[in-house]
PDB file of C-alpha atoms in Angstrom:
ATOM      1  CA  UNK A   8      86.198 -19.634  -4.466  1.00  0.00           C
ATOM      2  CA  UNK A   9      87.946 -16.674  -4.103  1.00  0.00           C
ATOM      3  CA  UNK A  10      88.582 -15.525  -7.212  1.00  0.00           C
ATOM      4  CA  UNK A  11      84.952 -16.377  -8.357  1.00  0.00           C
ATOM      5  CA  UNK A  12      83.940 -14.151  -5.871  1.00  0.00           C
ATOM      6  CA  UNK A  13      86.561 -11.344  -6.478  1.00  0.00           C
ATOM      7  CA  UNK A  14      84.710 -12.220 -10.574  1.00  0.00           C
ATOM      8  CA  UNK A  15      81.275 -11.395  -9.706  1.00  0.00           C
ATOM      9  CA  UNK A  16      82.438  -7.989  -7.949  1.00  0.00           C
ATOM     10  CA  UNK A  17      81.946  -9.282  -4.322  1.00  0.00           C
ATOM     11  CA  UNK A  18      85.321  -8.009  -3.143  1.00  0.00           C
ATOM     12  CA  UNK A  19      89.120  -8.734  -3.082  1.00  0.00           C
ATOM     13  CA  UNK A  20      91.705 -11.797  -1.927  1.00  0.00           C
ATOM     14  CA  UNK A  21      94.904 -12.563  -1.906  1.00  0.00           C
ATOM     15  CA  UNK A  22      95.738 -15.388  -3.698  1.00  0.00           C
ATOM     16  CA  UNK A  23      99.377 -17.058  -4.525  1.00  0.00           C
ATOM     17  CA  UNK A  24     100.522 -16.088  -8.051  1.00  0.00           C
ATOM     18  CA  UNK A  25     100.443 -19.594  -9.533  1.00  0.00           C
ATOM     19  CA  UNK A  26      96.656 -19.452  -9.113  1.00  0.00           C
ATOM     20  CA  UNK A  27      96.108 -16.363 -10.980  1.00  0.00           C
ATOM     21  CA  UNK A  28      98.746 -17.024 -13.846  1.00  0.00           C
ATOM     22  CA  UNK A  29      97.163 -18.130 -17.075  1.00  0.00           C
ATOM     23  CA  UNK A  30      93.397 -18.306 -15.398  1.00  0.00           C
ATOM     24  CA  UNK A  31      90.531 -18.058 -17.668  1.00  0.00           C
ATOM     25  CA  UNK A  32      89.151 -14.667 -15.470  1.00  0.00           C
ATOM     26  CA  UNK A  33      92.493 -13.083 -15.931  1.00  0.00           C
ATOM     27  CA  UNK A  34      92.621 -14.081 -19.585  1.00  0.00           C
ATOM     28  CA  UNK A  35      88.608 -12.874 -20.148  1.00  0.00           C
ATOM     29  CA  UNK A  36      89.327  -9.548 -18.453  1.00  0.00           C
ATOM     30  CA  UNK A  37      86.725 -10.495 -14.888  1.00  0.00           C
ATOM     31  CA  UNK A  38      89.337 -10.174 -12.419  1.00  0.00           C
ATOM     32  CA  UNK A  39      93.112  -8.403 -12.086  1.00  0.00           C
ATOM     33  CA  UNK A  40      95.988  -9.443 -10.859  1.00  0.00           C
ATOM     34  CA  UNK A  41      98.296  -7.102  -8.227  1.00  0.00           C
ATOM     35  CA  UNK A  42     101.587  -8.054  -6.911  1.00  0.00           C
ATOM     36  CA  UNK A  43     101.914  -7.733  -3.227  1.00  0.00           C
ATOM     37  CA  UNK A  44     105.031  -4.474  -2.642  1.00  0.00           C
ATOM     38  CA  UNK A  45     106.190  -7.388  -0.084  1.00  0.00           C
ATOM     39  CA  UNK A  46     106.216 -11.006  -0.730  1.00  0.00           C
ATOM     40  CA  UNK A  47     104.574 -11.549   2.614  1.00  0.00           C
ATOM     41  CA  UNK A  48     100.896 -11.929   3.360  1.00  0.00           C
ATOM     42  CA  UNK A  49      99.092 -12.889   6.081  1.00  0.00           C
ATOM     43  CA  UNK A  50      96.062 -15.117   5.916  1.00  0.00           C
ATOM     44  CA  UNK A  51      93.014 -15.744   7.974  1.00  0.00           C
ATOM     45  CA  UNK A  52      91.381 -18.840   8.045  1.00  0.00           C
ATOM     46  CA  UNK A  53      87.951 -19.361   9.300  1.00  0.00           C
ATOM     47  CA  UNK A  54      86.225 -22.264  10.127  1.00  0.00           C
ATOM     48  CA  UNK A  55      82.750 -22.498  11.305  1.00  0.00           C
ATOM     49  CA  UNK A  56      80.693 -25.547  12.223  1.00  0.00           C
ATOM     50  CA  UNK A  57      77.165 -25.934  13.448  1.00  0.00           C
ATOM     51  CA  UNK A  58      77.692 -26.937  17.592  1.00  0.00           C
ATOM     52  CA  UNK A  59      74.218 -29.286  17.296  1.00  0.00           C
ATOM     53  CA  UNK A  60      74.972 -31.391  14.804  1.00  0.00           C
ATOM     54  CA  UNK A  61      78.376 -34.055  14.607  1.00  0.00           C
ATOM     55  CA  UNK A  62      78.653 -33.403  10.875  1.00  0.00           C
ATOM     56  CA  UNK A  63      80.636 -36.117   8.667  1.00  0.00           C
ATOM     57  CA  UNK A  64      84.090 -37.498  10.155  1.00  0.00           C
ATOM     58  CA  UNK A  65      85.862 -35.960   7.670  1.00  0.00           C
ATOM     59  CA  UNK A  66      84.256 -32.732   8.289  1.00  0.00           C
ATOM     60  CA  UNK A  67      85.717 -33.341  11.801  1.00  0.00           C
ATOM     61  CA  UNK A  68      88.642 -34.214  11.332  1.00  0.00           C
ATOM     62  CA  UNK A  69      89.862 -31.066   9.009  1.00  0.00           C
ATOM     63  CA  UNK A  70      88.299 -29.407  11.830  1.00  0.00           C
ATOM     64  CA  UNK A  71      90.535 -30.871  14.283  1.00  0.00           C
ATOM     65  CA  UNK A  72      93.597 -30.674  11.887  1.00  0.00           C
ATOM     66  CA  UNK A  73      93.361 -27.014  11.225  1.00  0.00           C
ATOM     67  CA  UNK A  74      92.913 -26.250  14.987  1.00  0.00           C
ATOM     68  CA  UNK A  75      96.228 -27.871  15.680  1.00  0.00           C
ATOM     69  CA  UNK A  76      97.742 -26.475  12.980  1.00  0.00           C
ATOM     70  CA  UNK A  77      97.120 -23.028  14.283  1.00  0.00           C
ATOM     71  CA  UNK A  78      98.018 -23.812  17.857  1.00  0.00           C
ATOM     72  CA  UNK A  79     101.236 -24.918  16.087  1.00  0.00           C
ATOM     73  CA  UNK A  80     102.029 -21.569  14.019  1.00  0.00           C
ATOM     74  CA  UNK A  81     100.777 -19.676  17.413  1.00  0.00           C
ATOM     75  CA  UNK A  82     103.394 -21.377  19.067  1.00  0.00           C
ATOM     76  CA  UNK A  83     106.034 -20.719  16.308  1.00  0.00           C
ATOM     77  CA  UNK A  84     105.305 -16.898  16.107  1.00  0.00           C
ATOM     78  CA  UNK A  85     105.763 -16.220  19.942  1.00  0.00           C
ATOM     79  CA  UNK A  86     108.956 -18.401  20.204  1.00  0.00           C
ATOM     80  CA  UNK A  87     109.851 -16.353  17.099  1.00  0.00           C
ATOM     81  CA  UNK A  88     108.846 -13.340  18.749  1.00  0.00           C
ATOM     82  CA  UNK A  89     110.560 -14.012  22.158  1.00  0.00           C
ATOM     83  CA  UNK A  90     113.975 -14.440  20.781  1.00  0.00           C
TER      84      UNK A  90
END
């Protein structure tokens, strides 16, 4: 999605290089491709559901899975950070 977007001028992202190499927008000229001067990038995920409605199980259950995924890295970083 992001690189479609990045296509049809709507802004930039930061993609991993394997998604970029050899791509049909690269090839055709609609997007570019820019190393990152550090192999490090941070990445924010957003999720956003509607609070009315239940929405499919599956919907609900990535939900739940990338909410404990971030708890997890959140946890990581300040144990990382502490020493």
């Amino acid at each position: 999605m992001g690189k479609l977007m990045v296509a049809e001028g709507l802004g930039a992202t930061v993609l991993p290089e394997f998604s970029v190499a050899g791509d049909p927008l690269l090839r055709s000229g609609a997007i570019t491709y820019r190393p990152l001067a550090q192999r490090v990038a941070e990445v924010l995920l957003v999720i956003q559901s509607q609070r009315s409605a239940s929405g499919p199980r599956v919907a609900r259950d990535l939900h739940r899975f990338l909410l404990d995924r971030a708890r997890e890295c959140r946890t990581g970083a300040r144990a990382r950070a502490a020493g």
